Structure formats: structure tokens, C-alpha cells
Amino acid sequence: MAMWDKIKDQAKTFQQSQGTRGASGPGQGPQGQQGYQGPQGSGRPGSSSGGSKAQLIGMFKTQLASVKTELKSGAYRDASMAMCALVAAADGQVEPAERQRVEELIVSNEVLQNFPADQLRQRFNQHVDRLVGNFELGKSEALQVIAKAAKKPAEARAVIQTGMVIAGADGVFEPSEQYAIREACTALGVPPSEFGV
């Protein structure tokens, strides 16, 4: 949970710099949550800490959208799919419902719509299958693909932000998901502290 506190200030600064949403303070918590009513929906906290998570995910989405036109390379596509698979399989297993949920998040993601949905699904599922079959081997393969995005810092950061958006979409940030994102940061040469992990 501490990671959210670490980057809450970043979120506030970012929102103020946007100007339009700067007025909404932490008291506006539950606002950002009303859209999601999935299996975990009932268990999500209605407190302002839940709202701040939603705000942070919103911040990463906004940052990604602002560089959307630059994120059209195969390296970004492949690395972000490997990242999403690592997050989905972070605890070593992926339920069919979880896989489907992440797939839907991927194909509905504004930035990832730069790519055909079937390409995204194919790459995501390929990585998930390998991770489920042999976690350590699948993980090292995924991290190798992620590392290919390191040449362009904007793409490298976008891969991590994409992973954060997918991981935080259910309002819960598991320690295993945080660890997967830290490993991806290392592979990309990006300081994990930038993302509060």
C-alpha cells in the first residue's frame, strides 16, 4: 500500500499542472471507482485511498495518451504485451477469468489501439502460456522482450506505465505485481522509484 502514498504527491502535482482537474482534492475519493463492478467490485475500499489509486491510474493513462502518437513501434507493442503477461501471471498462475479480464483491458486501452487487437491478444497469450508452463523460463523470455524497448526512454517508461494501468485496474496492487514491475524496470534501465515501486 505504501507505494500509493509515495506517488500520491506526484499525482497531485501532475493534476495541478493539468489545470482542469487541479481543483479536485483527495476528498473526492470514491468518484473514480463507480465504473468498475466486476468480481472484486464489492471488496474495493470506498475511502479516499481507493480514490487516490484510481487517480494515479488515471494519471498514467493521461501520460500515456499524451505520447500515443509516438507509441507505434513493434518494440513497444511486444514489450507491453510481455509486461501485461508478467503482471497477469505475477503470482505464478492465471485463472481463465483473469486472463480474459486483462485481454479486455488490453484491447480497450486507448494507446494500445494503435495495434490490431488480434496481434495484441496473440502476443499476450503466448507469454501467459509460457509463464504458466514454466514460470522462471517464461519470465526470463518476457524480460528479454521487455528489454528491447530500452533503446527509447519514452517507450521504456510507457511499457512500465502500461503495466501499472493493467495491474491497478482492479484497485488492488499485489506485492507480486509490484515485484514484476520492479523487474521490468531493471530490464529497461528505468528507476523503479519513478513509479513508486
PDB file of C-alpha atoms in Angstrom:
ATOM      1  CA  MET A   1       0.000   0.000   0.000  1.00  0.00           C
ATOM      2  CA  ALA A   2       2.902   2.350   0.731  1.00  0.00           C
ATOM      3  CA  MET A   3       3.676   2.757  -2.951  1.00  0.00           C
ATOM      4  CA  TRP A   4       0.458   4.664  -3.472  1.00  0.00           C
ATOM      5  CA  ASP A   5       1.426   7.119  -0.723  1.00  0.00           C
ATOM      6  CA  LYS A   6       4.822   7.629  -2.325  1.00  0.00           C
ATOM      7  CA  ILE A   7       3.385   8.700  -5.641  1.00  0.00           C
ATOM      8  CA  LYS A   8       0.274  10.435  -4.393  1.00  0.00           C
ATOM      9  CA  ASP A   9       2.222  13.691  -4.318  1.00  0.00           C
ATOM     10  CA  GLN A  10       3.380  13.125  -7.888  1.00  0.00           C
ATOM     11  CA  ALA A  11      -0.236  12.626  -8.871  1.00  0.00           C
ATOM     12  CA  LYS A  12      -1.279  15.827  -7.169  1.00  0.00           C
ATOM     13  CA  THR A  13       1.460  17.823  -8.865  1.00  0.00           C
ATOM     14  CA  PHE A  14       0.601  16.260 -12.191  1.00  0.00           C
ATOM     15  CA  GLN A  15      -3.089  17.017 -11.826  1.00  0.00           C
ATOM     16  CA  GLN A  16      -2.408  20.616 -10.815  1.00  0.00           C
ATOM     17  CA  SER A  17      -0.186  21.055 -13.858  1.00  0.00           C
ATOM     18  CA  GLN A  18      -3.089  19.817 -15.972  1.00  0.00           C
ATOM     19  CA  GLY A  19      -5.078  22.716 -14.532  1.00  0.00           C
ATOM     20  CA  THR A  20      -8.530  21.366 -15.325  1.00  0.00           C
ATOM     21  CA  ARG A  21      -8.658  18.702 -12.632  1.00  0.00           C
ATOM     22  CA  GLY A  22      -6.447  20.508 -10.123  1.00  0.00           C
ATOM     23  CA  ALA A  23      -9.465  21.518  -8.049  1.00  0.00           C
ATOM     24  CA  SER A  24     -10.473  18.001  -7.036  1.00  0.00           C
ATOM     25  CA  GLY A  25      -8.748  17.186  -3.763  1.00  0.00           C
ATOM     26  CA  PRO A  26      -8.288  13.840  -2.016  1.00  0.00           C
ATOM     27  CA  GLY A  27     -11.805  14.182  -0.591  1.00  0.00           C
ATOM     28  CA  GLN A  28     -13.204  13.292  -3.993  1.00  0.00           C
ATOM     29  CA  GLY A  29     -12.063   9.691  -3.412  1.00  0.00           C
ATOM     30  CA  PRO A  30     -14.787   7.283  -4.482  1.00  0.00           C
ATOM     31  CA  GLN A  31     -15.609   9.221  -7.667  1.00  0.00           C
ATOM     32  CA  GLY A  32     -13.130   7.382  -9.835  1.00  0.00           C
ATOM     33  CA  GLN A  33     -14.418   3.976  -8.807  1.00  0.00           C
ATOM     34  CA  GLN A  34     -18.014   3.877  -9.861  1.00  0.00           C
ATOM     35  CA  GLY A  35     -17.374   2.431 -13.336  1.00  0.00           C
ATOM     36  CA  TYR A  36     -15.957  -0.930 -12.279  1.00  0.00           C
ATOM     37  CA  GLN A  37     -18.312  -3.520 -10.834  1.00  0.00           C
ATOM     38  CA  GLY A  38     -16.522  -6.782 -11.501  1.00  0.00           C
ATOM     39  CA  PRO A  39     -15.909  -9.775  -9.223  1.00  0.00           C
ATOM     40  CA  GLN A  40     -13.684  -7.677  -6.952  1.00  0.00           C
ATOM     41  CA  GLY A  41     -16.023  -4.682  -7.123  1.00  0.00           C
ATOM     42  CA  SER A  42     -17.674  -5.193  -3.768  1.00  0.00           C
ATOM     43  CA  GLY A  43     -14.391  -5.560  -1.917  1.00  0.00           C
ATOM     44  CA  ARG A  44     -12.878  -2.277  -3.018  1.00  0.00           C
ATOM     45  CA  PRO A  45     -12.424   0.349  -0.354  1.00  0.00           C
ATOM     46  CA  GLY A  46     -14.741   3.330  -0.620  1.00  0.00           C
ATOM     47  CA  SER A  47     -12.237   5.525   1.188  1.00  0.00           C
ATOM     48  CA  SER A  48     -10.162   8.316  -0.294  1.00  0.00           C
ATOM     49  CA  SER A  49      -7.198   5.919  -0.531  1.00  0.00           C
ATOM     50  CA  GLY A  50      -9.205   3.893  -3.057  1.00  0.00           C
ATOM     51  CA  GLY A  51      -9.902   7.107  -4.928  1.00  0.00           C
ATOM     52  CA  SER A  52      -6.245   8.080  -4.983  1.00  0.00           C
ATOM     53  CA  LYS A  53      -5.420   4.752  -6.664  1.00  0.00           C
ATOM     54  CA  ALA A  54      -7.998   5.489  -9.304  1.00  0.00           C
ATOM     55  CA  GLN A  55      -6.482   8.971  -9.714  1.00  0.00           C
ATOM     56  CA  LEU A  56      -2.993   7.509 -10.124  1.00  0.00           C
ATOM     57  CA  ILE A  57      -4.132   5.040 -12.742  1.00  0.00           C
ATOM     58  CA  GLY A  58      -5.852   7.987 -14.416  1.00  0.00           C
ATOM     59  CA  MET A  59      -2.590   9.908 -14.295  1.00  0.00           C
ATOM     60  CA  PHE A  60      -0.654   7.095 -16.000  1.00  0.00           C
ATOM     61  CA  LYS A  61      -3.398   6.809 -18.631  1.00  0.00           C
ATOM     62  CA  THR A  62      -3.195  10.554 -19.285  1.00  0.00           C
ATOM     63  CA  GLN A  63       0.590  10.432 -19.574  1.00  0.00           C
ATOM     64  CA  LEU A  64       0.350   7.502 -21.995  1.00  0.00           C
ATOM     65  CA  ALA A  65      -2.319   9.214 -24.083  1.00  0.00           C
ATOM     66  CA  SER A  66      -0.100  12.294 -24.385  1.00  0.00           C
ATOM     67  CA  VAL A  67       2.590  10.236 -26.160  1.00  0.00           C
ATOM     68  CA  LYS A  68       0.187   7.943 -28.017  1.00  0.00           C
ATOM     69  CA  THR A  69       1.395   9.035 -31.455  1.00  0.00           C
ATOM     70  CA  GLU A  70       4.967   8.010 -30.579  1.00  0.00           C
ATOM     71  CA  LEU A  71       3.999   4.539 -29.373  1.00  0.00           C
ATOM     72  CA  LYS A  72       3.588   2.697 -32.651  1.00  0.00           C
ATOM     73  CA  SER A  73       6.725   0.558 -32.790  1.00  0.00           C
ATOM     74  CA  GLY A  74       6.821  -3.216 -32.700  1.00  0.00           C
ATOM     75  CA  ALA A  75       9.223  -2.990 -29.751  1.00  0.00           C
ATOM     76  CA  TYR A  76       6.651  -1.120 -27.641  1.00  0.00           C
ATOM     77  CA  ARG A  77       3.833  -3.462 -28.692  1.00  0.00           C
ATOM     78  CA  ASP A  78       5.801  -6.622 -27.886  1.00  0.00           C
ATOM     79  CA  ALA A  79       7.304  -5.277 -24.658  1.00  0.00           C
ATOM     80  CA  SER A  80       3.971  -4.015 -23.334  1.00  0.00           C
ATOM     81  CA  MET A  81       2.318  -7.392 -24.046  1.00  0.00           C
ATOM     82  CA  ALA A  82       5.149  -9.176 -22.218  1.00  0.00           C
ATOM     83  CA  MET A  83       4.690  -6.670 -19.360  1.00  0.00           C
ATOM     84  CA  CYS A  84       0.927  -7.312 -19.185  1.00  0.00           C
ATOM     85  CA  ALA A  85       1.520 -11.082 -19.169  1.00  0.00           C
ATOM     86  CA  LEU A  86       4.079 -10.755 -16.348  1.00  0.00           C
ATOM     87  CA  VAL A  87       1.591  -8.741 -14.306  1.00  0.00           C
ATOM     88  CA  ALA A  88      -1.274 -11.178 -15.006  1.00  0.00           C
ATOM     89  CA  ALA A  89       0.865 -14.196 -14.078  1.00  0.00           C
ATOM     90  CA  ALA A  90       2.818 -12.440 -11.312  1.00  0.00           C
ATOM     91  CA  ASP A  91       1.731 -14.947  -8.658  1.00  0.00           C
ATOM     92  CA  GLY A  92       2.575 -17.906 -10.903  1.00  0.00           C
ATOM     93  CA  GLN A  93      -0.951 -18.698 -12.031  1.00  0.00           C
ATOM     94  CA  VAL A  94      -3.637 -17.176 -14.229  1.00  0.00           C
ATOM     95  CA  GLU A  95      -7.310 -18.042 -13.876  1.00  0.00           C
ATOM     96  CA  PRO A  96      -9.235 -18.066 -17.204  1.00  0.00           C
ATOM     97  CA  ALA A  97     -11.400 -15.182 -15.937  1.00  0.00           C
ATOM     98  CA  GLU A  98      -8.296 -13.151 -15.037  1.00  0.00           C
ATOM     99  CA  ARG A  99      -6.771 -13.806 -18.461  1.00  0.00           C
ATOM    100  CA  GLN A 100      -9.967 -12.684 -20.173  1.00  0.00           C
ATOM    101  CA  ARG A 101     -10.225  -9.574 -17.985  1.00  0.00           C
ATOM    102  CA  VAL A 102      -6.656  -8.499 -18.802  1.00  0.00           C
ATOM    103  CA  GLU A 103      -7.253  -9.227 -22.503  1.00  0.00           C
ATOM    104  CA  GLU A 104     -10.280  -6.914 -22.441  1.00  0.00           C
ATOM    105  CA  LEU A 105      -8.270  -4.201 -20.675  1.00  0.00           C
ATOM    106  CA  ILE A 106      -5.554  -4.519 -23.326  1.00  0.00           C
ATOM    107  CA  VAL A 107      -7.796  -4.291 -26.386  1.00  0.00           C
ATOM    108  CA  SER A 108      -9.826  -1.421 -24.911  1.00  0.00           C
ATOM    109  CA  ASN A 109      -6.704   0.551 -23.889  1.00  0.00           C
ATOM    110  CA  GLU A 110      -6.589   3.811 -25.819  1.00  0.00           C
ATOM    111  CA  VAL A 111      -2.867   3.714 -26.584  1.00  0.00           C
ATOM    112  CA  LEU A 112      -2.773   0.008 -27.477  1.00  0.00           C
ATOM    113  CA  GLN A 113      -5.480   0.641 -30.063  1.00  0.00           C
ATOM    114  CA  ASN A 114      -2.567   1.735 -32.275  1.00  0.00           C
ATOM    115  CA  PHE A 115      -2.224  -2.015 -32.932  1.00  0.00           C
ATOM    116  CA  PRO A 116      -4.632  -4.682 -34.260  1.00  0.00           C
ATOM    117  CA  ALA A 117      -6.364  -6.446 -31.358  1.00  0.00           C
ATOM    118  CA  ASP A 118      -5.516  -9.925 -32.664  1.00  0.00           C
ATOM    119  CA  GLN A 119      -1.773  -9.111 -32.633  1.00  0.00           C
ATOM    120  CA  LEU A 120      -2.047  -7.964 -29.020  1.00  0.00           C
ATOM    121  CA  ARG A 121      -4.084 -10.998 -27.920  1.00  0.00           C
ATOM    122  CA  GLN A 122      -1.730 -13.419 -29.649  1.00  0.00           C
ATOM    123  CA  ARG A 123       1.403 -11.966 -28.027  1.00  0.00           C
ATOM    124  CA  PHE A 124      -0.186 -11.617 -24.590  1.00  0.00           C
ATOM    125  CA  ASN A 125      -1.497 -15.193 -24.577  1.00  0.00           C
ATOM    126  CA  GLN A 126       1.773 -16.596 -25.892  1.00  0.00           C
ATOM    127  CA  HIS A 127       3.622 -15.083 -22.928  1.00  0.00           C
ATOM    128  CA  VAL A 128       0.952 -16.150 -20.427  1.00  0.00           C
ATOM    129  CA  ASP A 129       1.079 -19.751 -21.733  1.00  0.00           C
ATOM    130  CA  ARG A 130       4.869 -19.816 -21.317  1.00  0.00           C
ATOM    131  CA  LEU A 131       4.672 -18.317 -17.830  1.00  0.00           C
ATOM    132  CA  VAL A 132       2.055 -20.838 -16.739  1.00  0.00           C
ATOM    133  CA  GLY A 133       4.007 -23.730 -18.321  1.00  0.00           C
ATOM    134  CA  ASN A 134       7.365 -22.820 -16.791  1.00  0.00           C
ATOM    135  CA  PHE A 135       7.300 -19.633 -14.739  1.00  0.00           C
ATOM    136  CA  GLU A 136      11.049 -18.964 -14.490  1.00  0.00           C
ATOM    137  CA  LEU A 137      11.704 -19.658 -18.168  1.00  0.00           C
ATOM    138  CA  GLY A 138       8.609 -17.700 -19.243  1.00  0.00           C
ATOM    139  CA  LYS A 139       9.666 -14.794 -17.039  1.00  0.00           C
ATOM    140  CA  SER A 140      13.188 -14.606 -18.465  1.00  0.00           C
ATOM    141  CA  GLU A 141      11.762 -14.705 -22.020  1.00  0.00           C
ATOM    142  CA  ALA A 142       9.271 -11.931 -21.190  1.00  0.00           C
ATOM    143  CA  LEU A 143      12.004  -9.777 -19.618  1.00  0.00           C
ATOM    144  CA  GLN A 144      14.191 -10.218 -22.718  1.00  0.00           C
ATOM    145  CA  VAL A 145      11.337  -8.923 -24.887  1.00  0.00           C
ATOM    146  CA  ILE A 146      10.716  -6.047 -22.453  1.00  0.00           C
ATOM    147  CA  ALA A 147      14.416  -5.098 -22.531  1.00  0.00           C
ATOM    148  CA  LYS A 148      14.196  -4.469 -26.292  1.00  0.00           C
ATOM    149  CA  ALA A 149      12.189  -1.303 -25.585  1.00  0.00           C
ATOM    150  CA  ALA A 150      15.075   0.161 -23.561  1.00  0.00           C
ATOM    151  CA  LYS A 151      16.579   1.931 -26.601  1.00  0.00           C
ATOM    152  CA  LYS A 152      13.929   4.661 -26.442  1.00  0.00           C
ATOM    153  CA  PRO A 153      13.362   6.074 -22.933  1.00  0.00           C
ATOM    154  CA  ALA A 154       9.832   7.290 -23.774  1.00  0.00           C
ATOM    155  CA  GLU A 155       8.852   3.776 -24.897  1.00  0.00           C
ATOM    156  CA  ALA A 156      10.556   2.168 -21.897  1.00  0.00           C
ATOM    157  CA  ARG A 157       8.544   4.334 -19.485  1.00  0.00           C
ATOM    158  CA  ALA A 158       5.360   3.731 -21.474  1.00  0.00           C
ATOM    159  CA  VAL A 159       5.840  -0.045 -21.114  1.00  0.00           C
ATOM    160  CA  ILE A 160       6.000   0.328 -17.310  1.00  0.00           C
ATOM    161  CA  GLN A 161       3.023   2.730 -17.253  1.00  0.00           C
ATOM    162  CA  THR A 162       1.023   0.251 -19.348  1.00  0.00           C
ATOM    163  CA  GLY A 163       1.855  -2.470 -16.819  1.00  0.00           C
ATOM    164  CA  MET A 164       0.819  -0.197 -13.944  1.00  0.00           C
ATOM    165  CA  VAL A 165      -2.505   0.648 -15.611  1.00  0.00           C
ATOM    166  CA  ILE A 166      -3.276  -3.044 -16.207  1.00  0.00           C
ATOM    167  CA  ALA A 167      -2.114  -4.109 -12.715  1.00  0.00           C
ATOM    168  CA  GLY A 168      -4.055  -1.362 -10.935  1.00  0.00           C
ATOM    169  CA  ALA A 169      -7.273  -1.723 -12.919  1.00  0.00           C
ATOM    170  CA  ASP A 170      -8.877  -3.951 -10.263  1.00  0.00           C
ATOM    171  CA  GLY A 171      -7.995  -1.498  -7.500  1.00  0.00           C
ATOM    172  CA  VAL A 172      -5.609  -3.966  -5.851  1.00  0.00           C
ATOM    173  CA  PHE A 173      -1.850  -3.815  -6.289  1.00  0.00           C
ATOM    174  CA  GLU A 174      -0.485  -7.212  -5.240  1.00  0.00           C
ATOM    175  CA  PRO A 175       3.105  -7.432  -3.931  1.00  0.00           C
ATOM    176  CA  SER A 176       3.818  -9.966  -6.714  1.00  0.00           C
ATOM    177  CA  GLU A 177       2.620  -7.426  -9.318  1.00  0.00           C
ATOM    178  CA  GLN A 178       4.846  -4.744  -7.796  1.00  0.00           C
ATOM    179  CA  TYR A 179       7.783  -7.157  -7.927  1.00  0.00           C
ATOM    180  CA  ALA A 180       7.105  -7.938 -11.617  1.00  0.00           C
ATOM    181  CA  ILE A 181       7.081  -4.210 -12.394  1.00  0.00           C
ATOM    182  CA  ARG A 182      10.351  -3.698 -10.470  1.00  0.00           C
ATOM    183  CA  GLU A 183      11.980  -6.476 -12.526  1.00  0.00           C
ATOM    184  CA  ALA A 184      10.747  -4.869 -15.742  1.00  0.00           C
ATOM    185  CA  CYS A 185      12.178  -1.514 -14.590  1.00  0.00           C
ATOM    186  CA  THR A 186      15.555  -3.201 -14.099  1.00  0.00           C
ATOM    187  CA  ALA A 187      15.378  -4.788 -17.563  1.00  0.00           C
ATOM    188  CA  LEU A 188      14.610  -1.368 -19.072  1.00  0.00           C
ATOM    189  CA  GLY A 189      17.139   0.582 -17.004  1.00  0.00           C
ATOM    190  CA  VAL A 190      14.384   2.779 -15.542  1.00  0.00           C
ATOM    191  CA  PRO A 191      14.498   3.592 -11.799  1.00  0.00           C
ATOM    192  CA  PRO A 192      11.572   1.797 -10.070  1.00  0.00           C
ATOM    193  CA  SER A 193      11.278   4.770  -7.698  1.00  0.00           C
ATOM    194  CA  GLU A 194       9.865   6.794 -10.612  1.00  0.00           C
ATOM    195  CA  PHE A 195       6.774   4.606 -10.384  1.00  0.00           C
ATOM    196  CA  GLY A 196       6.726   4.220  -6.620  1.00  0.00           C
ATOM    197  CA  VAL A 197       7.692   0.555  -6.730  1.00  0.00           C
TER     198      VAL A 197
END
